[in-house]
Coordinates of C-alpha atoms in Angstrom, one line a residue:
X1 CA 0.0 0.0 -0.3
X2 CA 2.8 2.6 0.8
X3 CA 4.8 1.7 -2.3
X4 CA 1.3 1.8 -4.8
X5 CA 1.0 5.5 -1.8
X6 CA 4.2 6.6 -2.9
X7 CA 4.0 6.0 -7.2
X8 CA 0.6 7.8 -7.1
X9 CA 1.6 10.6 -5.1
X10 CA 3.7 13.4 -7.8
X11 CA 0.5 11.5 -10.4
X12 CA -1.3 13.4 -7.5
X13 CA 0.8 16.3 -6.6
X14 CA 0.9 17.6 -10.2
X15 CA -2.9 16.7 -10.9
X16 CA -2.9 18.9 -7.3
X17 CA -1.6 21.5 -9.5
X18 CA -3.0 21.6 -12.8
X19 CA -6.0 22.2 -11.1
X20 CA -6.0 24.7 -8.8
X21 CA -4.0 26.7 -11.2
X22 CA -7.0 25.4 -13.6
X23 CA -9.5 27.2 -11.2
X24 CA -6.7 30.4 -10.3
X25 CA -6.6 30.5 -14.7
X26 CA -10.4 31.1 -14.6
X27 CA -11.9 33.0 -11.4
X28 CA -8.8 35.6 -11.6
X29 CA -11.0 36.6 -14.5
X30 CA -15.2 36.5 -13.2
X31 CA -13.2 37.6 -9.7
X32 CA -11.4 40.7 -12.4
X33 CA -15.0 41.0 -13.7
X34 CA -16.9 40.9 -10.3
X35 CA -14.8 43.4 -8.7
X36 CA -15.4 46.0 -11.7
X37 CA -18.8 45.5 -11.5
X38 CA -19.2 46.4 -7.5
X39 CA -16.8 48.8 -8.5
X40 CA -19.4 50.6 -10.5
X41 CA -22.8 49.6 -8.6
X42 CA -20.5 51.8 -6.2
X43 CA -19.8 54.6 -7.8
X44 CA -16.0 54.1 -7.6
X45 CA -15.5 55.1 -11.3
X46 CA -17.4 58.3 -10.5
X47 CA -15.5 61.9 -9.4
X48 CA -15.4 62.8 -5.9
X49 CA -18.8 64.9 -6.9
X50 CA -20.6 62.7 -8.5
X51 CA -23.8 63.5 -6.2
X52 CA -23.1 67.2 -7.7
X53 CA -22.8 66.6 -10.9
X54 CA -25.7 64.0 -11.4
X55 CA -28.5 66.5 -9.3
X56 CA -26.9 69.6 -11.8
X57 CA -28.2 67.4 -15.0
X58 CA -31.4 66.5 -12.4
X59 CA -31.7 70.4 -12.6
X60 CA -30.3 71.4 -15.7
X61 CA -33.7 71.6 -18.2
X62 CA -35.4 73.0 -15.3
X63 CA -32.6 76.3 -15.5
X64 CA -32.7 76.9 -19.3
X65 CA -36.5 76.6 -18.5
X66 CA -35.6 80.1 -16.0
X67 CA -33.2 81.9 -18.4
X68 CA -35.6 82.1 -21.3
X69 CA -38.5 82.6 -19.1
X70 CA -35.8 85.5 -17.4
X71 CA -35.3 86.6 -21.5
X72 CA -39.1 86.7 -22.1
X73 CA -39.7 89.0 -19.3
X74 CA -37.0 91.2 -20.2
X75 CA -37.8 91.5 -24.0
X76 CA -42.0 91.7 -22.3
X77 CA -41.2 95.0 -20.0
X78 CA -38.8 96.2 -22.2
X79 CA -42.3 96.6 -25.1
X80 CA -44.6 97.4 -22.2
X81 CA -41.4 100.5 -21.3
X82 CA -41.5 100.9 -25.1
X83 CA -45.3 101.2 -25.6
X84 CA -45.7 103.4 -22.3
X85 CA -43.0 105.7 -23.4
X86 CA -44.9 105.8 -27.0
X87 CA -48.4 106.4 -25.4
X88 CA -46.8 109.1 -23.9
X89 CA -45.9 110.5 -26.2
X90 CA -49.7 110.9 -28.4
X91 CA -51.2 111.8 -25.5
X92 CA -48.6 114.8 -25.2
X93 CA -49.0 115.6 -29.5
X94 CA -52.9 115.2 -28.7
X95 CA -52.4 118.1 -26.3
X96 CA -50.8 120.2 -29.0
X97 CA -53.7 118.9 -31.4
X98 CA -56.3 120.1 -28.7
X99 CA -54.7 123.4 -28.5
X100 CA -54.4 124.1 -32.1
X101 CA -57.8 122.9 -32.7
X102 CA -58.9 126.0 -30.5
X103 CA -56.7 127.9 -31.8
X104 CA -58.4 127.3 -35.0
X105 CA -61.8 127.1 -34.2
X106 CA -61.2 131.1 -32.6
X107 CA -59.7 132.3 -35.2
X108 CA -62.7 131.3 -37.3
X109 CA -60.7 128.6 -39.4
X110 CA -63.4 125.7 -39.0
X111 CA -62.2 123.3 -41.9
X112 CA -58.8 123.2 -40.6
X113 CA -60.0 123.1 -36.5
X114 CA -61.9 120.5 -38.4
X115 CA -58.7 118.2 -39.6
X116 CA -56.5 119.4 -36.0
X117 CA -60.0 117.4 -34.2
X118 CA -60.2 114.5 -36.5
X119 CA -55.9 114.3 -35.5
X120 CA -56.4 114.3 -32.0
X121 CA -59.4 111.6 -32.5
X122 CA -56.8 109.9 -34.0
X123 CA -53.8 110.2 -31.9
X124 CA -56.6 110.5 -27.9
X125 CA -57.4 106.4 -29.4
X126 CA -53.4 106.1 -30.4
X127 CA -52.7 106.7 -27.0
X128 CA -55.3 104.6 -25.5
X129 CA -54.5 101.5 -27.8
X130 CA -51.2 101.8 -26.6
X131 CA -52.3 101.9 -23.6
X132 CA -53.8 98.7 -23.5
X133 CA -50.9 96.9 -25.4
X134 CA -48.2 98.5 -22.4
X135 CA -50.7 97.3 -20.0
X136 CA -50.8 93.8 -21.7
X137 CA -46.8 93.5 -22.0
X138 CA -46.7 94.2 -18.7
X139 CA -48.9 91.2 -17.6
X140 CA -46.8 88.6 -19.6
X141 CA -43.6 90.4 -17.9
X142 CA -45.0 89.5 -15.4
X143 CA -46.3 85.8 -16.3
X144 CA -42.8 85.6 -17.2
X145 CA -41.1 86.4 -13.8
X146 CA -44.0 84.4 -12.3
X147 CA -42.9 81.7 -14.0
X148 CA -39.2 82.0 -14.0
X149 CA -40.0 81.6 -10.0
X150 CA -41.5 78.7 -11.1
X151 CA -39.1 76.8 -13.0
X152 CA -36.0 78.6 -10.0
X153 CA -38.1 75.9 -8.0
X154 CA -38.4 73.6 -9.4
X155 CA -34.6 72.5 -10.9
X156 CA -34.4 73.7 -6.7
X157 CA -36.7 70.5 -6.0
X158 CA -35.1 69.0 -8.9
X159 CA -31.7 68.8 -7.8
X160 CA -32.4 68.0 -4.3
X161 CA -34.5 65.1 -4.5
X162 CA -31.8 62.8 -7.4
X163 CA -29.3 64.3 -4.1
X164 CA -31.2 62.6 -1.3
X165 CA -32.1 59.3 -3.6
X166 CA -28.2 59.0 -4.6
X167 CA -27.9 59.7 -0.9
X168 CA -30.2 56.6 0.5
X169 CA -28.4 55.1 -2.4
X170 CA -24.3 54.9 -1.8
X171 CA -24.5 55.7 2.0
X172 CA -20.8 55.5 1.7
X173 CA -20.3 58.1 -0.8
X174 CA -20.9 60.6 1.3

């Protein structure tokens, strides 16, 4: 029995060594794949500020909408201011036409007085329309400002939500 054990021992040792080498060879690649997958799950392949990057990405569409709303606010406010200036100019012109019409009427020039009164009526109508237009622009500017605030709030909420979810799912990254 001793002789049989001695004759099989080298062959068992060689089989054992080959088996261990084969196991190491096949499991090394799998262990490497698993360690890489685990590192990705833990976000170890991401920069340290990854939560902030995710929060920024989540809030970006809302920030873009906020910027567009701010642009619209600025545009409509400027249009309203211009309409108010134009309405004021039309009102000033109508005052001048009124004094001209009165002057023509006092001097007895009825055709010129009638023409001045017609222009006065048109100028007052124009001033009224410009005032209405300015009010409409101001209303739209107010709406844009309100939406700008809401987009900003939505942006902050999206960033906070992503940060909260990330923190819950990756407590080791804090």
